Coordinates of C-alpha atoms (C1' of nucleotides) and ligand atoms in Angstrom, one line a residue:
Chain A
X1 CA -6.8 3.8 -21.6
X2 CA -7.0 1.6 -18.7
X3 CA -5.8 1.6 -15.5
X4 CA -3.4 -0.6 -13.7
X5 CA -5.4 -2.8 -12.1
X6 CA -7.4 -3.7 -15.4
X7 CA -4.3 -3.7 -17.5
X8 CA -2.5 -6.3 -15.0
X9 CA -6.0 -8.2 -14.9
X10 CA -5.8 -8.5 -18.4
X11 CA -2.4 -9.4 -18.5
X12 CA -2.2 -12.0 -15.7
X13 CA -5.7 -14.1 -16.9
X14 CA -4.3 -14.4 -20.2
X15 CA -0.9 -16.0 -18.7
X16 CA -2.8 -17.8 -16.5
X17 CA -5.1 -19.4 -19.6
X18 CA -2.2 -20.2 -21.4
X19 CA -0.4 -22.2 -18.7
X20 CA -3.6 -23.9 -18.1
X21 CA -3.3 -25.0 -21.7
X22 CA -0.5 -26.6 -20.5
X23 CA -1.8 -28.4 -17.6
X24 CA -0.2 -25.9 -15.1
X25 CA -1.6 -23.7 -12.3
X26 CA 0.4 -20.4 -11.9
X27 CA 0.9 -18.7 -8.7
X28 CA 0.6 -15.2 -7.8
X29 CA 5.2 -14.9 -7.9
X30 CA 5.3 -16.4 -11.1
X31 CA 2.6 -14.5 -12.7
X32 CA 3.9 -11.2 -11.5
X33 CA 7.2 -12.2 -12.5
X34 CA 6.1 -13.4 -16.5
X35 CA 3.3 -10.2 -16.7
X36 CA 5.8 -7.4 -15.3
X37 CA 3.5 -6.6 -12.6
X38 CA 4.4 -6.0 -8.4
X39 CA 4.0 -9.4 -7.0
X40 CA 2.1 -8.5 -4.3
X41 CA -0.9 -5.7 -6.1
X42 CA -1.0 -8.9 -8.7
X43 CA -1.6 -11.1 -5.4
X44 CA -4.4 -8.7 -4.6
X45 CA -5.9 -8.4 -7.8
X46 CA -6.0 -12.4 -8.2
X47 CA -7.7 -12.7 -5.5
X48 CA -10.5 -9.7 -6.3
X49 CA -10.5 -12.0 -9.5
X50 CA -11.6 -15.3 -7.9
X51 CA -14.2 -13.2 -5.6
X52 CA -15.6 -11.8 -8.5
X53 CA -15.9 -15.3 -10.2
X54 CA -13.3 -15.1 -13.1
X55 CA -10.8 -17.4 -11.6
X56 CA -10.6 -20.5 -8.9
X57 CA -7.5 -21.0 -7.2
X58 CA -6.0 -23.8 -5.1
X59 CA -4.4 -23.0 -1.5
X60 CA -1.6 -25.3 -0.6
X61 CA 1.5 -27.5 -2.5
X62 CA 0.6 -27.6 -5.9
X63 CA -1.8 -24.8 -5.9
X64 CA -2.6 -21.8 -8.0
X65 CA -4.6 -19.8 -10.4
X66 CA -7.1 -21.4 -13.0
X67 CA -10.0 -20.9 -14.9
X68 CA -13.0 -23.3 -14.9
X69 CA -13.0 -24.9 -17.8
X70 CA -17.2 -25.0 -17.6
X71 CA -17.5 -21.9 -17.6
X72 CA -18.1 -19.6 -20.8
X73 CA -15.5 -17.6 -22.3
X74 CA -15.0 -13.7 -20.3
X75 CA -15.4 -10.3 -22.4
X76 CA -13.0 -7.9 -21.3
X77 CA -15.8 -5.6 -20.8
X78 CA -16.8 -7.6 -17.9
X79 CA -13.2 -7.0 -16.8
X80 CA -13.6 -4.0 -17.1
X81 CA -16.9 -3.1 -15.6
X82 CA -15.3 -5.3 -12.4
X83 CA -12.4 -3.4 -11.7
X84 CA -13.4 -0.2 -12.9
X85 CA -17.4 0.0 -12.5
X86 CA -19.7 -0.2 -15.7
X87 CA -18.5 3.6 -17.4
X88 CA -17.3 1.5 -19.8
X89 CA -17.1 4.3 -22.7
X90 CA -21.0 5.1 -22.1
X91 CA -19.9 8.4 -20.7
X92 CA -19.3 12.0 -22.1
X93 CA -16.2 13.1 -23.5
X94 CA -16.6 16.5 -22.7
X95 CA -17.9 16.0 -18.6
X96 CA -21.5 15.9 -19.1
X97 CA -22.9 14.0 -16.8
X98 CA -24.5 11.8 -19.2
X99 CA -23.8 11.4 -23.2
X100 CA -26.9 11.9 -24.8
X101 CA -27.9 13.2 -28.3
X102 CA -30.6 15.4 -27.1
X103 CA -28.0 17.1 -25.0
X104 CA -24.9 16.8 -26.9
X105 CA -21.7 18.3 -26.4
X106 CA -19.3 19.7 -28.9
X107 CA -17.4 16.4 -29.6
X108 CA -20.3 14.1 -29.1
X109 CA -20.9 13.5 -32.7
X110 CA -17.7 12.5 -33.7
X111 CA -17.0 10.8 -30.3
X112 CA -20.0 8.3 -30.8
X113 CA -18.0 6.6 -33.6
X114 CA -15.1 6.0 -31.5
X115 CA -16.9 4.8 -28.6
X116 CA -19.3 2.4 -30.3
X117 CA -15.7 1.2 -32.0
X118 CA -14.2 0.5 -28.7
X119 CA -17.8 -1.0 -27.2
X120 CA -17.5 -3.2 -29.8
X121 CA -13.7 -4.0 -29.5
X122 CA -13.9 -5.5 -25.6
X123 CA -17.4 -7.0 -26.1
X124 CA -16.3 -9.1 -28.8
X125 CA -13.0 -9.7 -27.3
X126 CA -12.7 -12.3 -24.7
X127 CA -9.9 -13.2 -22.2
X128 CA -9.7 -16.8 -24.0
X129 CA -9.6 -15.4 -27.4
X130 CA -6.8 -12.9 -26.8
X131 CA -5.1 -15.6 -24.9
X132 CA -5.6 -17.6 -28.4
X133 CA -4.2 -14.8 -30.4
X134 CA -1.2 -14.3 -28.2
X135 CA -0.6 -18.0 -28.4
X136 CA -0.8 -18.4 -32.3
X137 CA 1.0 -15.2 -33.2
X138 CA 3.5 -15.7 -30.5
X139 CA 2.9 -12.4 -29.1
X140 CA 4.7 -11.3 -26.0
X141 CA 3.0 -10.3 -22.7
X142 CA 5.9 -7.8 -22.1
X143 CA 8.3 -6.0 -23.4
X144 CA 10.4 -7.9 -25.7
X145 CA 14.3 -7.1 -26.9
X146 CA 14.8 -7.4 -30.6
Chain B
X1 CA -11.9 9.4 -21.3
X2 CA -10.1 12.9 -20.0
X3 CA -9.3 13.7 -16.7
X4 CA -11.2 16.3 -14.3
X5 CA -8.8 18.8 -15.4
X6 CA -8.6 18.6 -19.2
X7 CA -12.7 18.4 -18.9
X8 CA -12.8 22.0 -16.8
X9 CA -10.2 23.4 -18.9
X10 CA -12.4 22.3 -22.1
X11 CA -15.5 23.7 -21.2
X12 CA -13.7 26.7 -19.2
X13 CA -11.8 28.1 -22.3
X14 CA -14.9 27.6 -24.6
X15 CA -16.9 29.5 -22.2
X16 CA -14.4 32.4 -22.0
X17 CA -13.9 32.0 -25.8
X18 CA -18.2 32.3 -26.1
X19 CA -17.9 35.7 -23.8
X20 CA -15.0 37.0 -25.5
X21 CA -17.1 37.0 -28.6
X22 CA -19.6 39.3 -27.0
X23 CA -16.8 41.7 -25.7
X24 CA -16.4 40.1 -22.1
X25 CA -13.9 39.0 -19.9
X26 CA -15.4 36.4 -17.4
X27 CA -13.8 36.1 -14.0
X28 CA -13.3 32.8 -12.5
X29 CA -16.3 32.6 -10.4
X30 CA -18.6 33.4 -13.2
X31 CA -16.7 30.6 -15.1
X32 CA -16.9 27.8 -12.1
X33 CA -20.9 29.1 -12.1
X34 CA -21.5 28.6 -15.7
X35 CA -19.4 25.4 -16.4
X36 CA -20.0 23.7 -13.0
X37 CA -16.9 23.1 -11.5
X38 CA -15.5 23.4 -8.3
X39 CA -14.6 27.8 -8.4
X40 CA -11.2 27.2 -6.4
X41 CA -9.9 24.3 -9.2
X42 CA -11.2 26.6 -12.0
X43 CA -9.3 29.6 -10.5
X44 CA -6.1 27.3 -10.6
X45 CA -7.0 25.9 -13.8
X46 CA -7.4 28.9 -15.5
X47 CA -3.8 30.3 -14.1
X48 CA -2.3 27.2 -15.0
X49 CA -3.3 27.9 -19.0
X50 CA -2.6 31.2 -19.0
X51 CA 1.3 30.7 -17.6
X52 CA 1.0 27.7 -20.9
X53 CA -0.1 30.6 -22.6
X54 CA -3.0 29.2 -23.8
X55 CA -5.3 32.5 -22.3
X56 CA -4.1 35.7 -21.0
X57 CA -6.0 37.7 -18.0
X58 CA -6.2 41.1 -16.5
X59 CA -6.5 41.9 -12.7
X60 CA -8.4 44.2 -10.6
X61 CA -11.4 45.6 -12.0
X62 CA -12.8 44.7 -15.1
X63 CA -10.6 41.9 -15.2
X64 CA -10.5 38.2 -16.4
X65 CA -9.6 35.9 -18.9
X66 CA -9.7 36.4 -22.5
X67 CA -7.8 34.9 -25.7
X68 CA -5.3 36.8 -27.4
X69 CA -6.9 37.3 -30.6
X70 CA -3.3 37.4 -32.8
X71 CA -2.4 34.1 -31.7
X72 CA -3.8 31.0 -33.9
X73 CA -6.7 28.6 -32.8
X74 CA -5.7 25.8 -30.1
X75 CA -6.0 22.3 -31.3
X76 CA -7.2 20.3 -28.1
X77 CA -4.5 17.9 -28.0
X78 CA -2.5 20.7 -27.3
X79 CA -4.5 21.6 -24.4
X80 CA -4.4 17.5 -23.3
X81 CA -0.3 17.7 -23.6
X82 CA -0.5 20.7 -21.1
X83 CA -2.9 19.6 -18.6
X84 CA -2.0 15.4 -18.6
X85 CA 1.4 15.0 -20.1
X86 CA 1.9 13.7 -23.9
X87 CA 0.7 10.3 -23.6
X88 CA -1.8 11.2 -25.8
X89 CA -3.3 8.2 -27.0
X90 CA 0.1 6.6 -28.0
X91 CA 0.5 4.4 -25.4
X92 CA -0.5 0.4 -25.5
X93 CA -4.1 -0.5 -24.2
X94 CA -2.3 -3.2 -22.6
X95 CA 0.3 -1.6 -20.6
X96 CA 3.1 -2.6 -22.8
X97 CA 5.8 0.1 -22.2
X98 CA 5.0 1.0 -25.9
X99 CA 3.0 0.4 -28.9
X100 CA 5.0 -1.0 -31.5
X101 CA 3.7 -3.1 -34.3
X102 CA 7.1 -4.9 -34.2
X103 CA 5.8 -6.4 -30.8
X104 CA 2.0 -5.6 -30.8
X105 CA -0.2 -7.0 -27.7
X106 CA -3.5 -8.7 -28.4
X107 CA -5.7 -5.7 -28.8
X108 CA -3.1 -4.0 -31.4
X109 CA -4.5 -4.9 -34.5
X110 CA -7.9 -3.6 -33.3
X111 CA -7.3 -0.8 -31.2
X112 CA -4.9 1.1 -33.7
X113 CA -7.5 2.3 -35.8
X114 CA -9.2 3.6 -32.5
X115 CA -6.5 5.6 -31.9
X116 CA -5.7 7.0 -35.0
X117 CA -9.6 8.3 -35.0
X118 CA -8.9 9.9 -31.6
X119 CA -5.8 11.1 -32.5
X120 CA -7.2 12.9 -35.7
X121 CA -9.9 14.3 -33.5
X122 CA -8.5 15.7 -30.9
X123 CA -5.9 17.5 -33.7
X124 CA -8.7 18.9 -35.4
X125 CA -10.4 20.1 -33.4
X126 CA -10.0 23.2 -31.6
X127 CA -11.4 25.1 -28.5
X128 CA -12.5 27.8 -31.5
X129 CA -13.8 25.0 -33.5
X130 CA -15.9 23.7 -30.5
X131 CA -16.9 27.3 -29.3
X132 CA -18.0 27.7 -32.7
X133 CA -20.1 24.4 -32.7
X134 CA -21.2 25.3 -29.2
X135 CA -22.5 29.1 -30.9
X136 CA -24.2 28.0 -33.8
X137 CA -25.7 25.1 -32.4
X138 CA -26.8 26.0 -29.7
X139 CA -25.5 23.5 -27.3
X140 CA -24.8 23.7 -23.7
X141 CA -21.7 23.4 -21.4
X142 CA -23.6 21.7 -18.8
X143 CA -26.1 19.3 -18.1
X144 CA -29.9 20.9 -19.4
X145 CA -33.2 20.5 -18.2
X146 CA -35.9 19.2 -21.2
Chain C
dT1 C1' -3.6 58.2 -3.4
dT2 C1' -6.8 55.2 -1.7
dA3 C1' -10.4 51.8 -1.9
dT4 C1' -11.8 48.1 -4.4
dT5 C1' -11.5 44.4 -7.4
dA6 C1' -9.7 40.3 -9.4
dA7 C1' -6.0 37.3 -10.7
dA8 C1' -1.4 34.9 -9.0
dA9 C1' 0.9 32.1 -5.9
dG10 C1' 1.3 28.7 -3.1
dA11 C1' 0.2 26.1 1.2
dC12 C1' -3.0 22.7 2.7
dA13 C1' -6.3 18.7 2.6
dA14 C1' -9.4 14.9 1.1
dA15 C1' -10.1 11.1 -1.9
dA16 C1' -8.7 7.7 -5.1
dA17 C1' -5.3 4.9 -7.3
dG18 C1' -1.5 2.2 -6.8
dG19 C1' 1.4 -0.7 -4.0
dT20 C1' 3.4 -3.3 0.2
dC21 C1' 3.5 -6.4 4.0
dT22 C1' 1.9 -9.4 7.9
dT23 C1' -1.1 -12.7 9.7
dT24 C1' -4.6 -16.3 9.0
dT25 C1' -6.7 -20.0 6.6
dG26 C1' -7.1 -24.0 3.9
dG27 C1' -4.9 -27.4 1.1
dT28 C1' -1.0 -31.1 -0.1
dA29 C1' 2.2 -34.5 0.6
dA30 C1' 5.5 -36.9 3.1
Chain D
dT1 C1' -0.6 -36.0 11.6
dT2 C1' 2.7 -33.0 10.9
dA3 C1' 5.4 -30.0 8.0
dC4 C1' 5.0 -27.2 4.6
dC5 C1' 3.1 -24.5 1.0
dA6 C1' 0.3 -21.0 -1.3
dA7 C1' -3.9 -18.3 -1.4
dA8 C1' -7.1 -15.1 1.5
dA9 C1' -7.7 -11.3 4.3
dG10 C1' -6.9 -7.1 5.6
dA11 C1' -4.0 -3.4 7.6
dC12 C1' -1.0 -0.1 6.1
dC13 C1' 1.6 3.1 3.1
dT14 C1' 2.8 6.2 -1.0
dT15 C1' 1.6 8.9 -4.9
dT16 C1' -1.5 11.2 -7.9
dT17 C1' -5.6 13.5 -8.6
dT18 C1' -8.9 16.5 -7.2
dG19 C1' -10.2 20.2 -4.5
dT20 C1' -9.9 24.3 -0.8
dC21 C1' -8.3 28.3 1.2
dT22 C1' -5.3 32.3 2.5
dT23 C1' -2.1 35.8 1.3
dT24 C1' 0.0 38.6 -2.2
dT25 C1' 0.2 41.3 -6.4
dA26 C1' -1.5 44.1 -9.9
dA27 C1' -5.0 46.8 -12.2
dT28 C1' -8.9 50.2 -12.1
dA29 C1' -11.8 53.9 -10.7
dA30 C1' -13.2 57.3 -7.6
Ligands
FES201 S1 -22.6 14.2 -25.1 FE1 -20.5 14.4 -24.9 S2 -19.8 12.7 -26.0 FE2 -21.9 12.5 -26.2
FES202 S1 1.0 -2.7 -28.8 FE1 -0.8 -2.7 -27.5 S2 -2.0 -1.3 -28.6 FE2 -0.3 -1.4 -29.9

DNA sequence: TTATTAAAAGACAAAAAGGTCTTTTGGTAA
DNA sequence: TTACCAAAAGACCTTTTTGTCTTTTAATAA
């Protein structure tokens, strides 16, 4: 669906929002240790993060990863569209360069559905409101023994 | 959405299943020329399905690719467990080892539903089915000039 | 039976994705 | 003001995906 980079994105903001709830600033070991990702790609990606405006971070004791609380809440699809360019589902199934209805291809009709489905699913979704979700439901951010 | 590979082999085995309708047997090249692809992947390709058994071939002259016409119609999720592996849309959107509503991620609830519709399509439908579309439709396997 | 044709096989290579590590820079606190 | 800490930067590496090419094998037709 995604791929790694996204899915650890994903992963590590939300930990990072809900520690923040908490009045603490995660660093890049301790995220990659509670999200299940190599400590030192989720040290990379972190830092893409803050370039790209998502995040701040503090250097030195005390430091870490946060979000500023000014700022408004972050669609996955901007995610997305930052660590995996803006295809975000606009493209053809089939190859094509472009999916277009004047050109369709063979699964374009019932493809549409299920694109406009998943548009909708990480434009509505935020970072913060998964984050909430996680947090209410008690939902793990890895894999959990039962 | 597919890889490079699933997307040649798509359009590839519709093509050859178009031509096998009008009593041809395309050869690679003319395959690469009238899909688009890359002629050496599409040669590779091609061999590939026909050791899966999804095509068989003739060499020397007169030769190429053609579908055995006993053998039943090829649902594309077969042709996606062949050419990617089985992770056919039953993995987590979050990277959680697996997707399990006894330990759902954030996205669960709305991305099952999703799945399910991609899952039902790409069972569905088959590269007869889609040759069929592509037939009666009139559609094309590459991009078209209006 | 020989020339020709086209797929099969498999080595090779470029590009992208995924991941690791070292050095530098900027903060914090004692 | 120094010692320490943690992120930033960027070089480097591995694996997977995508793509290319040469040689071999098998079929056909003259
Ligand atoms: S044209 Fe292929 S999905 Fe729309
Ligand atoms: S657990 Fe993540 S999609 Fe089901």
């Amino acid at each position: 669906m995604f791929n790694k980079e996204t899915e650890y994105a994903l992963r590590g903001l939300i930990y990072i929002k809900l520690q923040n709830l908490k009045e603490r600033r995660p660093g890049t070991s301790e995220v990659a240790k509670e999200i299940e990702a190599p400590p030192f790609f989720i040290a990379k990606i972190l830092q893409r993060l803050v370039r790209f405006g998502f995040l701040k971070s503090l250097k030195g004791k005390g430091g870490g990863f946060f979000f500023d609380p000014d700022k408004p809440d972050i669609p996955i699809i901007k995610l997305i569209s930052a660590t995996e360019g803006n295809r975000s589902f606009s493209g053809c199934s089939f190859g094509l360069k472009q999916c277009d209805s004047n050109n369709p291809c063979p699964l374009h009709e019932k493809y549409v559905p299920i694109k406009e489905a998943l548009n909708k699913l990480i434009t509505e979704e935020t970072i913060q409101s998964l984050a909430e979700k996680v947090y209410k439901e008690g939902l793990s951010l890895i894999e959990v023994m039962k």
